Amino acid sequence: MRADRLVSLVLLLRRHGRLSAATLARELEVSTRTVLRDIDALSAAGVPVYAERGRRGGFALLPGFQTDLTGLNHDEALALLVAGSRRGAQAFGLGSALASAMRKVVDALPESYRATAAGVAQRLLIDPETDLLSRRLVAEEVPDTIVTAVRRAVFAGHKLRIHYAATGQQPRWRTVDPIGLVTVRDQGYLLATRSGADRTYRLSRILAAEELDEPAQRADRVDLDRAWQERSTRFRTGGDQVAVLVRVNPARREDLVGTALAVRAEEADKDGWLRLEVTFQDPRHAEWALWQLGTNAEALAPQWLRTSLRNHATAIATRYGASTWVRS
């Protein structure tokens, strides 16, 4: 915390030139005595801060003092700014901290990079809130108190007690060993183990969280990307999932793939359409996904799916083929 405050103090002096101890204390939300101790610490560390006495006196940095990020080139600075524009940090409750860090990065950039990096960053948009069809991408809201407790337990390596609402079940308390945090399409997940078994918890379904003092039972090192891939594979291949062979208009391929759990095989038909073998979560999911595509897709197998879609289409045709009903 003190290191962050010292950086903030230097940046305040760079930005404003000269500030009184009272003004610095107010900006940093600390006492005047703390500011004086921080000034002494900066001087001892070689930062050329000096005091000017008098009614308009205060503390200032020697002219020409720079806090450049040594060795940071233009593209590296731009990469930091682009990373700061992503919304993944919001899922972990770090949005405000990330915004603050990005302001400090910009302020500490070499003068020759500062304006150009910030200007170029304005011309890059990462993960907008809506797509080209104006479909809003809704980020999950998780209370700061919950995500902070989860995050602290993950970083500290402590056990975590969570009140979790699993789908179709009553919320109940669980004590888990946290491994890491993952964000996918603005949805946050906690990877953990419970009684030695792998578990994945959606952050938005955690109703309360409490970091415990007891150390978590986990390996010292983790390949989080590999762990996520393994759990994703188990999810896609478990439960009542069904495999469907389908022909689809190439113009609607992404719509099909976007709703399926996985694509197992794909090839082109002679008429230009695509033939794919895809998996869905369950029969209801498969029927819903194919129905959305209308005449732009045809389920070839299994037969029960073709029959279900035909019956559905027949019922719709019958409903709308009848005379228009008018209330008298």
PDB file of N, CA, C and O in Angstrom, residues 2-75:
ATOM      1  N   ARG A   2       1.983   1.239   0.794  1.00  0.00           N
ATOM      2  CA  ARG A   2       2.834   2.417   0.860  1.00  0.00           C
ATOM      3  C   ARG A   2       3.518   2.681  -0.474  1.00  0.00           C
ATOM      4  O   ARG A   2       3.673   3.831  -0.888  1.00  0.00           O
ATOM      5  N   ALA A   3       3.948   1.603  -1.163  1.00  0.00           N
ATOM      6  CA  ALA A   3       4.598   1.783  -2.458  1.00  0.00           C
ATOM      7  C   ALA A   3       3.659   2.464  -3.437  1.00  0.00           C
ATOM      8  O   ALA A   3       4.058   3.373  -4.187  1.00  0.00           O
ATOM      9  N   ASP A   4       2.400   2.065  -3.428  1.00  0.00           N
ATOM     10  CA  ASP A   4       1.411   2.689  -4.305  1.00  0.00           C
ATOM     11  C   ASP A   4       1.237   4.162  -3.949  1.00  0.00           C
ATOM     12  O   ASP A   4       1.110   5.020  -4.829  1.00  0.00           O
ATOM     13  N   ARG A   5       1.258   4.469  -2.659  1.00  0.00           N
ATOM     14  CA  ARG A   5       1.072   5.858  -2.229  1.00  0.00           C
ATOM     15  C   ARG A   5       2.270   6.712  -2.636  1.00  0.00           C
ATOM     16  O   ARG A   5       2.122   7.873  -3.035  1.00  0.00           O
ATOM     17  N   LEU A   6       3.479   6.144  -2.562  1.00  0.00           N
ATOM     18  CA  LEU A   6       4.667   6.884  -2.959  1.00  0.00           C
ATOM     19  C   LEU A   6       4.647   7.217  -4.447  1.00  0.00           C
ATOM     20  O   LEU A   6       5.011   8.317  -4.855  1.00  0.00           O
ATOM     21  N   VAL A   7       4.213   6.239  -5.250  1.00  0.00           N
ATOM     22  CA  VAL A   7       4.090   6.494  -6.690  1.00  0.00           C
ATOM     23  C   VAL A   7       3.072   7.599  -6.939  1.00  0.00           C
ATOM     24  O   VAL A   7       3.295   8.514  -7.745  1.00  0.00           O
ATOM     25  N   SER A   8       1.943   7.529  -6.240  1.00  0.00           N
ATOM     26  CA  SER A   8       0.903   8.546  -6.399  1.00  0.00           C
ATOM     27  C   SER A   8       1.420   9.921  -6.002  1.00  0.00           C
ATOM     28  O   SER A   8       1.103  10.935  -6.642  1.00  0.00           O
ATOM     29  N   LEU A   9       2.230   9.984  -4.947  1.00  0.00           N
ATOM     30  CA  LEU A   9       2.785  11.253  -4.495  1.00  0.00           C
ATOM     31  C   LEU A   9       3.683  11.868  -5.567  1.00  0.00           C
ATOM     32  O   LEU A   9       3.602  13.073  -5.861  1.00  0.00           O
ATOM     33  N   VAL A  10       4.545  11.047  -6.142  1.00  0.00           N
ATOM     34  CA  VAL A  10       5.436  11.535  -7.201  1.00  0.00           C
ATOM     35  C   VAL A  10       4.627  12.039  -8.394  1.00  0.00           C
ATOM     36  O   VAL A  10       4.915  13.104  -8.966  1.00  0.00           O
ATOM     37  N   LEU A  11       3.599  11.289  -8.774  1.00  0.00           N
ATOM     38  CA  LEU A  11       2.787  11.694  -9.921  1.00  0.00           C
ATOM     39  C   LEU A  11       2.038  12.989  -9.646  1.00  0.00           C
ATOM     40  O   LEU A  11       1.866  13.827 -10.545  1.00  0.00           O
ATOM     41  N   LEU A  12       1.585  13.178  -8.423  1.00  0.00           N
ATOM     42  CA  LEU A  12       0.916  14.433  -8.067  1.00  0.00           C
ATOM     43  C   LEU A  12       1.876  15.614  -8.206  1.00  0.00           C
ATOM     44  O   LEU A  12       1.514  16.677  -8.738  1.00  0.00           O
ATOM     45  N   LEU A  13       3.105  15.438  -7.741  1.00  0.00           N
ATOM     46  CA  LEU A  13       4.085  16.511  -7.845  1.00  0.00           C
ATOM     47  C   LEU A  13       4.467  16.779  -9.295  1.00  0.00           C
ATOM     48  O   LEU A  13       4.679  17.932  -9.693  1.00  0.00           O
ATOM     49  N   ARG A  14       4.559  15.745 -10.087  1.00  0.00           N
ATOM     50  CA  ARG A  14       4.847  15.943 -11.513  1.00  0.00           C
ATOM     51  C   ARG A  14       3.737  16.699 -12.197  1.00  0.00           C
ATOM     52  O   ARG A  14       3.960  17.566 -13.037  1.00  0.00           O
ATOM     53  N   ARG A  15       2.502  16.369 -11.817  1.00  0.00           N
ATOM     54  CA  ARG A  15       1.357  16.970 -12.498  1.00  0.00           C
ATOM     55  C   ARG A  15       1.135  18.428 -12.077  1.00  0.00           C
ATOM     56  O   ARG A  15       0.801  19.276 -12.904  1.00  0.00           O
ATOM     57  N   HIS A  16       1.334  18.717 -10.805  1.00  0.00           N
ATOM     58  CA  HIS A  16       0.979  20.042 -10.302  1.00  0.00           C
ATOM     59  C   HIS A  16       2.179  20.933  -9.999  1.00  0.00           C
ATOM     60  O   HIS A  16       2.008  22.130  -9.752  1.00  0.00           O
ATOM     61  N   GLY A  17       3.357  20.376 -10.010  1.00  0.00           N
ATOM     62  CA  GLY A  17       4.538  21.200  -9.804  1.00  0.00           C
ATOM     63  C   GLY A  17       4.913  21.379  -8.348  1.00  0.00           C
ATOM     64  O   GLY A  17       5.972  20.952  -7.904  1.00  0.00           O
ATOM     65  N   ARG A  18       4.088  22.049  -7.578  1.00  0.00           N
ATOM     66  CA  ARG A  18       4.364  22.275  -6.165  1.00  0.00           C
ATOM     67  C   ARG A  18       3.080  22.146  -5.376  1.00  0.00           C
ATOM     68  O   ARG A  18       2.055  22.733  -5.730  1.00  0.00           O
ATOM     69  N   LEU A  19       3.113  21.376  -4.305  1.00  0.00           N
ATOM     70  CA  LEU A  19       1.939  21.167  -3.473  1.00  0.00           C
ATOM     71  C   LEU A  19       2.336  21.200  -2.009  1.00  0.00           C
ATOM     72  O   LEU A  19       3.422  20.744  -1.636  1.00  0.00           O
ATOM     73  N   SER A  20       1.455  21.740  -1.189  1.00  0.00           N
ATOM     74  CA  SER A  20       1.713  21.777   0.247  1.00  0.00           C
ATOM     75  C   SER A  20       1.491  20.395   0.849  1.00  0.00           C
ATOM     76  O   SER A  20       0.839  19.530   0.255  1.00  0.00           O
ATOM     77  N   ALA A  21       2.033  20.214   2.060  1.00  0.00           N
ATOM     78  CA  ALA A  21       1.853  18.945   2.755  1.00  0.00           C
ATOM     79  C   ALA A  21       0.371  18.698   3.024  1.00  0.00           C
ATOM     80  O   ALA A  21      -0.111  17.554   2.929  1.00  0.00           O
ATOM     81  N   ALA A  22      -0.374  19.749   3.346  1.00  0.00           N
ATOM     82  CA  ALA A  22      -1.803  19.600   3.612  1.00  0.00           C
ATOM     83  C   ALA A  22      -2.558  19.160   2.368  1.00  0.00           C
ATOM     84  O   ALA A  22      -3.455  18.309   2.427  1.00  0.00           O
ATOM     85  N   THR A  23      -2.188  19.740   1.225  1.00  0.00           N
ATOM     86  CA  THR A  23      -2.856  19.364  -0.028  1.00  0.00           C
ATOM     87  C   THR A  23      -2.531  17.921  -0.394  1.00  0.00           C
ATOM     88  O   THR A  23      -3.412  17.154  -0.808  1.00  0.00           O
ATOM     89  N   LEU A  24      -1.272  17.532  -0.242  1.00  0.00           N
ATOM     90  CA  LEU A  24      -0.895  16.148  -0.535  1.00  0.00           C
ATOM     91  C   LEU A  24      -1.626  15.182   0.390  1.00  0.00           C
ATOM     92  O   LEU A  24      -2.090  14.116  -0.042  1.00  0.00           O
ATOM     93  N   ALA A  25      -1.739  15.551   1.668  1.00  0.00           N
ATOM     94  CA  ALA A  25      -2.441  14.684   2.622  1.00  0.00           C
ATOM     95  C   ALA A  25      -3.896  14.511   2.213  1.00  0.00           C
ATOM     96  O   ALA A  25      -4.457  13.408   2.299  1.00  0.00           O
ATOM     97  N   ARG A  26      -4.509  15.598   1.760  1.00  0.00           N
ATOM     98  CA  ARG A  26      -5.910  15.525   1.345  1.00  0.00           C
ATOM     99  C   ARG A  26      -6.063  14.669   0.088  1.00  0.00           C
ATOM    100  O   ARG A  26      -6.978  13.845  -0.009  1.00  0.00           O
ATOM    101  N   GLU A  27      -5.178  14.831  -0.866  1.00  0.00           N
ATOM    102  CA  GLU A  27      -5.254  14.053  -2.114  1.00  0.00           C
ATOM    103  C   GLU A  27      -4.999  12.566  -1.869  1.00  0.00           C
ATOM    104  O   GLU A  27      -5.624  11.712  -2.493  1.00  0.00           O
ATOM    105  N   LEU A  28      -4.090  12.261  -0.957  1.00  0.00           N
ATOM    106  CA  LEU A  28      -3.735  10.869  -0.700  1.00  0.00           C
ATOM    107  C   LEU A  28      -4.559  10.245   0.411  1.00  0.00           C
ATOM    108  O   LEU A  28      -4.418   9.048   0.694  1.00  0.00           O
ATOM    109  N   GLU A  29      -5.392  11.064   1.065  1.00  0.00           N
ATOM    110  CA  GLU A  29      -6.260  10.597   2.144  1.00  0.00           C
ATOM    111  C   GLU A  29      -5.451  10.001   3.296  1.00  0.00           C
ATOM    112  O   GLU A  29      -5.746   8.923   3.811  1.00  0.00           O
ATOM    113  N   VAL A  30      -4.395  10.731   3.685  1.00  0.00           N
ATOM    114  CA  VAL A  30      -3.572  10.338   4.819  1.00  0.00           C
ATOM    115  C   VAL A  30      -3.321  11.587   5.663  1.00  0.00           C
ATOM    116  O   VAL A  30      -3.744  12.695   5.328  1.00  0.00           O
ATOM    117  N   SER A  31      -2.614  11.424   6.759  1.00  0.00           N
ATOM    118  CA  SER A  31      -2.294  12.556   7.625  1.00  0.00           C
ATOM    119  C   SER A  31      -1.089  13.318   7.076  1.00  0.00           C
ATOM    120  O   SER A  31      -0.300  12.797   6.275  1.00  0.00           O
ATOM    121  N   THR A  32      -0.938  14.569   7.553  1.00  0.00           N
ATOM    122  CA  THR A  32       0.215  15.378   7.150  1.00  0.00           C
ATOM    123  C   THR A  32       1.514  14.732   7.604  1.00  0.00           C
ATOM    124  O   THR A  32       2.520  14.738   6.884  1.00  0.00           O
ATOM    125  N   ARG A  33       1.504  14.124   8.787  1.00  0.00           N
ATOM    126  CA  ARG A  33       2.700  13.450   9.288  1.00  0.00           C
ATOM    127  C   ARG A  33       3.104  12.300   8.367  1.00  0.00           C
ATOM    128  O   ARG A  33       4.300  12.083   8.119  1.00  0.00           O
ATOM    129  N   THR A  34       2.108  11.576   7.839  1.00  0.00           N
ATOM    130  CA  THR A  34       2.412  10.487   6.910  1.00  0.00           C
ATOM    131  C   THR A  34       3.046  11.022   5.642  1.00  0.00           C
ATOM    132  O   THR A  34       3.992  10.433   5.104  1.00  0.00           O
ATOM    133  N   VAL A  35       2.551  12.157   5.159  1.00  0.00           N
ATOM    134  CA  VAL A  35       3.130  12.771   3.964  1.00  0.00           C
ATOM    135  C   VAL A  35       4.595  13.124   4.204  1.00  0.00           C
ATOM    136  O   VAL A  35       5.469  12.879   3.354  1.00  0.00           O
ATOM    137  N   LEU A  36       4.902  13.701   5.364  1.00  0.00           N
ATOM    138  CA  LEU A  36       6.282  14.073   5.672  1.00  0.00           C
ATOM    139  C   LEU A  36       7.191  12.841   5.726  1.00  0.00           C
ATOM    140  O   LEU A  36       8.331  12.875   5.250  1.00  0.00           O
ATOM    141  N   ARG A  37       6.677  11.744   6.283  1.00  0.00           N
ATOM    142  CA  ARG A  37       7.461  10.500   6.306  1.00  0.00           C
ATOM    143  C   ARG A  37       7.687   9.982   4.890  1.00  0.00           C
ATOM    144  O   ARG A  37       8.770   9.479   4.563  1.00  0.00           O
ATOM    145  N   ASP A  38       6.648  10.088   4.030  1.00  0.00           N
ATOM    146  CA  ASP A  38       6.789   9.634   2.650  1.00  0.00           C
ATOM    147  C   ASP A  38       7.792  10.482   1.880  1.00  0.00           C
ATOM    148  O   ASP A  38       8.555   9.969   1.040  1.00  0.00           O
ATOM    149  N   ILE A  39       7.808  11.789   2.157  1.00  0.00           N
ATOM    150  CA  ILE A  39       8.780  12.668   1.507  1.00  0.00           C
ATOM    151  C   ILE A  39      10.198  12.247   1.886  1.00  0.00           C
ATOM    152  O   ILE A  39      11.100  12.176   1.045  1.00  0.00           O
ATOM    153  N   ASP A  40      10.406  11.941   3.178  1.00  0.00           N
ATOM    154  CA  ASP A  40      11.723  11.482   3.626  1.00  0.00           C
ATOM    155  C   ASP A  40      12.112  10.175   2.947  1.00  0.00           C
ATOM    156  O   ASP A  40      13.270   9.971   2.560  1.00  0.00           O
ATOM    157  N   ALA A  41      11.112   9.266   2.776  1.00  0.00           N
ATOM    158  CA  ALA A  41      11.394   7.984   2.131  1.00  0.00           C
ATOM    159  C   ALA A  41      11.779   8.187   0.674  1.00  0.00           C
ATOM    160  O   ALA A  41      12.692   7.518   0.160  1.00  0.00           O
ATOM    161  N   LEU A  42      11.113   9.101  -0.009  1.00  0.00           N
ATOM    162  CA  LEU A  42      11.441   9.381  -1.413  1.00  0.00           C
ATOM    163  C   LEU A  42      12.847   9.967  -1.528  1.00  0.00           C
ATOM    164  O   LEU A  42      13.615   9.607  -2.422  1.00  0.00           O
ATOM    165  N   SER A  43      13.170  10.882  -0.647  1.00  0.00           N
ATOM    166  CA  SER A  43      14.512  11.483  -0.677  1.00  0.00           C
ATOM    167  C   SER A  43      15.581  10.433  -0.452  1.00  0.00           C
ATOM    168  O   SER A  43      16.617  10.409  -1.129  1.00  0.00           O
ATOM    169  N   ALA A  44      15.324   9.524   0.512  1.00  0.00           N
ATOM    170  CA  ALA A  44      16.287   8.463   0.798  1.00  0.00           C
ATOM    171  C   ALA A  44      16.444   7.526  -0.388  1.00  0.00           C
ATOM    172  O   ALA A  44      17.507   6.922  -0.590  1.00  0.00           O
ATOM    173  N   ALA A  45      15.388   7.399  -1.213  1.00  0.00           N
ATOM    174  CA  ALA A  45      15.424   6.506  -2.374  1.00  0.00           C
ATOM    175  C   ALA A  45      16.024   7.182  -3.599  1.00  0.00           C
ATOM    176  O   ALA A  45      16.113   6.573  -4.662  1.00  0.00           O
ATOM    177  N   GLY A  46      16.423   8.466  -3.459  1.00  0.00           N
ATOM    178  CA  GLY A  46      17.065   9.158  -4.568  1.00  0.00           C
ATOM    179  C   GLY A  46      16.134   9.983  -5.426  1.00  0.00           C
ATOM    180  O   GLY A  46      16.559  10.525  -6.457  1.00  0.00           O
ATOM    181  N   VAL A  47      14.882  10.102  -5.037  1.00  0.00           N
ATOM    182  CA  VAL A  47      13.941  10.942  -5.795  1.00  0.00           C
ATOM    183  C   VAL A  47      14.193  12.397  -5.386  1.00  0.00           C
ATOM    184  O   VAL A  47      14.106  12.722  -4.186  1.00  0.00           O
ATOM    185  N   PRO A  48      14.515  13.278  -6.318  1.00  0.00           N
ATOM    186  CA  PRO A  48      14.893  14.664  -5.980  1.00  0.00           C
ATOM    187  C   PRO A  48      13.696  15.544  -5.618  1.00  0.00           C
ATOM    188  O   PRO A  48      13.268  16.408  -6.379  1.00  0.00           O
ATOM    189  N   VAL A  49      13.142  15.315  -4.447  1.00  0.00           N
ATOM    190  CA  VAL A  49      12.035  16.129  -3.966  1.00  0.00           C
ATOM    191  C   VAL A  49      12.583  17.097  -2.925  1.00  0.00           C
ATOM    192  O   VAL A  49      13.412  16.739  -2.088  1.00  0.00           O
ATOM    193  N   TYR A  50      12.165  18.361  -2.999  1.00  0.00           N
ATOM    194  CA  TYR A  50      12.688  19.353  -2.070  1.00  0.00           C
ATOM    195  C   TYR A  50      11.544  20.211  -1.547  1.00  0.00           C
ATOM    196  O   TYR A  50      10.443  20.247  -2.121  1.00  0.00           O
ATOM    197  N   ALA A  51      11.789  20.909  -0.444  1.00  0.00           N
ATOM    198  CA  ALA A  51      10.777  21.745   0.202  1.00  0.00           C
ATOM    199  C   ALA A  51      11.076  23.212  -0.042  1.00  0.00           C
ATOM    200  O   ALA A  51      12.244  23.629  -0.014  1.00  0.00           O
ATOM    201  N   GLU A  52      10.035  23.991  -0.290  1.00  0.00           N
ATOM    202  CA  GLU A  52      10.151  25.436  -0.405  1.00  0.00           C
ATOM    203  C   GLU A  52       9.333  26.054   0.721  1.00  0.00           C
ATOM    204  O   GLU A  52       8.150  25.739   0.885  1.00  0.00           O
ATOM    205  N   ARG A  53       9.968  26.938   1.478  1.00  0.00           N
ATOM    206  CA  ARG A  53       9.300  27.539   2.607  1.00  0.00           C
ATOM    207  C   ARG A  53       8.562  28.809   2.178  1.00  0.00           C
ATOM    208  O   ARG A  53       8.749  29.310   1.095  1.00  0.00           O
ATOM    209  N   GLY A  54       7.719  29.292   3.063  1.00  0.00           N
ATOM    210  CA  GLY A  54       6.967  30.507   2.775  1.00  0.00           C
ATOM    211  C   GLY A  54       5.492  30.220   2.610  1.00  0.00           C
ATOM    212  O   GLY A  54       5.036  29.067   2.642  1.00  0.00           O
ATOM    213  N   ARG A  55       4.725  31.323   2.445  1.00  0.00           N
ATOM    214  CA  ARG A  55       3.274  31.177   2.364  1.00  0.00           C
ATOM    215  C   ARG A  55       2.859  30.324   1.180  1.00  0.00           C
ATOM    216  O   ARG A  55       1.874  29.617   1.220  1.00  0.00           O
ATOM    217  N   ARG A  56       3.573  30.419   0.089  1.00  0.00           N
ATOM    218  CA  ARG A  56       3.244  29.633  -1.108  1.00  0.00           C
ATOM    219  C   ARG A  56       4.223  28.477  -1.292  1.00  0.00           C
ATOM    220  O   ARG A  56       4.399  27.988  -2.399  1.00  0.00           O
ATOM    221  N   GLY A  57       4.811  28.064  -0.230  1.00  0.00           N
ATOM    222  CA  GLY A  57       5.770  26.989  -0.313  1.00  0.00           C
ATOM    223  C   GLY A  57       5.106  25.625  -0.414  1.00  0.00           C
ATOM    224  O   GLY A  57       3.897  25.496  -0.580  1.00  0.00           O
ATOM    225  N   GLY A  58       5.923  24.614  -0.293  1.00  0.00           N
ATOM    226  CA  GLY A  58       5.420  23.254  -0.397  1.00  0.00           C
ATOM    227  C   GLY A  58       6.527  22.336  -0.872  1.00  0.00           C
ATOM    228  O   GLY A  58       7.713  22.657  -0.757  1.00  0.00           O
ATOM    229  N   PHE A  59       6.133  21.225  -1.445  1.00  0.00           N
ATOM    230  CA  PHE A  59       7.103  20.253  -1.938  1.00  0.00           C
ATOM    231  C   PHE A  59       7.043  20.215  -3.462  1.00  0.00           C
ATOM    232  O   PHE A  59       5.987  20.362  -4.075  1.00  0.00           O
ATOM    233  N   ALA A  60       8.206  19.986  -4.064  1.00  0.00           N
ATOM    234  CA  ALA A  60       8.281  19.927  -5.529  1.00  0.00           C
ATOM    235  C   ALA A  60       9.432  19.015  -5.932  1.00  0.00           C
ATOM    236  O   ALA A  60      10.307  18.675  -5.120  1.00  0.00           O
ATOM    237  N   LEU A  61       9.417  18.622  -7.188  1.00  0.00           N
ATOM    238  CA  LEU A  61      10.500  17.820  -7.757  1.00  0.00           C
ATOM    239  C   LEU A  61      11.456  18.740  -8.492  1.00  0.00           C
ATOM    240  O   LEU A  61      11.050  19.772  -9.040  1.00  0.00           O
ATOM    241  N   LEU A  62      12.727  18.375  -8.499  1.00  0.00           N
ATOM    242  CA  LEU A  62      13.691  19.159  -9.261  1.00  0.00           C
ATOM    243  C   LEU A  62      13.282  19.200 -10.733  1.00  0.00           C
ATOM    244  O   LEU A  62      12.814  18.187 -11.281  1.00  0.00           O
ATOM    245  N   PRO A  63      13.412  20.350 -11.393  1.00  0.00           N
ATOM    246  CA  PRO A  63      13.055  20.456 -12.808  1.00  0.00           C
ATOM    247  C   PRO A  63      13.781  19.404 -13.643  1.00  0.00           C
ATOM    248  O   PRO A  63      14.965  19.130 -13.440  1.00  0.00           O
ATOM    249  N   GLY A  64      13.053  18.801 -14.564  1.00  0.00           N
ATOM    250  CA  GLY A  64      13.649  17.814 -15.459  1.00  0.00           C
ATOM    251  C   GLY A  64      13.604  16.399 -14.941  1.00  0.00           C
ATOM    252  O   GLY A  64      13.965  15.472 -15.672  1.00  0.00           O
ATOM    253  N   PHE A  65      13.168  16.214 -13.676  1.00  0.00           N
ATOM    254  CA  PHE A  65      13.088  14.849 -13.155  1.00  0.00           C
ATOM    255  C   PHE A  65      12.026  14.066 -13.911  1.00  0.00           C
ATOM    256  O   PHE A  65      10.919  14.549 -14.129  1.00  0.00           O
ATOM    257  N   GLN A  66      12.367  12.856 -14.327  1.00  0.00           N
ATOM    258  CA  GLN A  66      11.455  12.016 -15.089  1.00  0.00           C
ATOM    259  C   GLN A  66      11.216  10.702 -14.362  1.00  0.00           C
ATOM    260  O   GLN A  66      12.120  10.185 -13.702  1.00  0.00           O
ATOM    261  N   THR A  67      10.007  10.168 -14.502  1.00  0.00           N
ATOM    262  CA  THR A  67       9.700   8.834 -13.972  1.00  0.00           C
ATOM    263  C   THR A  67       9.360   7.907 -15.123  1.00  0.00           C
ATOM    264  O   THR A  67       8.409   7.146 -15.077  1.00  0.00           O
ATOM    265  N   ASP A  68      10.122   8.019 -16.207  1.00  0.00           N
ATOM    266  CA  ASP A  68       9.849   7.205 -17.392  1.00  0.00           C
ATOM    267  C   ASP A  68       9.920   5.720 -17.063  1.00  0.00           C
ATOM    268  O   ASP A  68      10.689   5.285 -16.218  1.00  0.00           O
ATOM    269  N   LEU A  69       9.122   4.959 -17.770  1.00  0.00           N
ATOM    270  CA  LEU A  69       9.196   3.502 -17.660  1.00  0.00           C
ATOM    271  C   LEU A  69      10.373   3.061 -18.525  1.00  0.00           C
ATOM    272  O   LEU A  69      10.269   2.944 -19.740  1.00  0.00           O
ATOM    273  N   THR A  70      11.509   2.844 -17.891  1.00  0.00           N
ATOM    274  CA  THR A  70      12.761   2.601 -18.602  1.00  0.00           C
ATOM    275  C   THR A  70      12.642   1.447 -19.593  1.00  0.00           C
ATOM    276  O   THR A  70      12.193   0.362 -19.244  1.00  0.00           O
ATOM    277  N   GLY A  71      13.065   1.715 -20.832  1.00  0.00           N
ATOM    278  CA  GLY A  71      13.099   0.669 -21.841  1.00  0.00           C
ATOM    279  C   GLY A  71      11.775   0.405 -22.522  1.00  0.00           C
ATOM    280  O   GLY A  71      11.699  -0.436 -23.415  1.00  0.00           O
ATOM    281  N   LEU A  72      10.708   1.085 -22.148  1.00  0.00           N
ATOM    282  CA  LEU A  72       9.392   0.833 -22.735  1.00  0.00           C
ATOM    283  C   LEU A  72       9.297   1.542 -24.078  1.00  0.00           C
ATOM    284  O   LEU A  72       9.387   2.771 -24.152  1.00  0.00           O
ATOM    285  N   ASN A  73       9.125   0.764 -25.169  1.00  0.00           N
ATOM    286  CA  ASN A  73       8.991   1.398 -26.474  1.00  0.00           C
ATOM    287  C   ASN A  73       7.533   1.675 -26.803  1.00  0.00           C
ATOM    288  O   ASN A  73       6.632   1.332 -26.027  1.00  0.00           O
ATOM    289  N   HIS A  74       7.302   2.277 -27.980  1.00  0.00           N
ATOM    290  CA  HIS A  74       5.950   2.709 -28.331  1.00  0.00           C
ATOM    291  C   HIS A  74       4.966   1.549 -28.396  1.00  0.00           C
ATOM    292  O   HIS A  74       3.858   1.616 -27.865  1.00  0.00           O
ATOM    293  N   ASP A  75       5.352   0.448 -29.047  1.00  0.00           N
ATOM    294  CA  ASP A  75       4.439  -0.685 -29.190  1.00  0.00           C
ATOM    295  C   ASP A  75       4.157  -1.340 -27.846  1.00  0.00           C
ATOM    296  O   ASP A  75       3.043  -1.812 -27.596  1.00  0.00           O
TER     297      ASP A  75
END
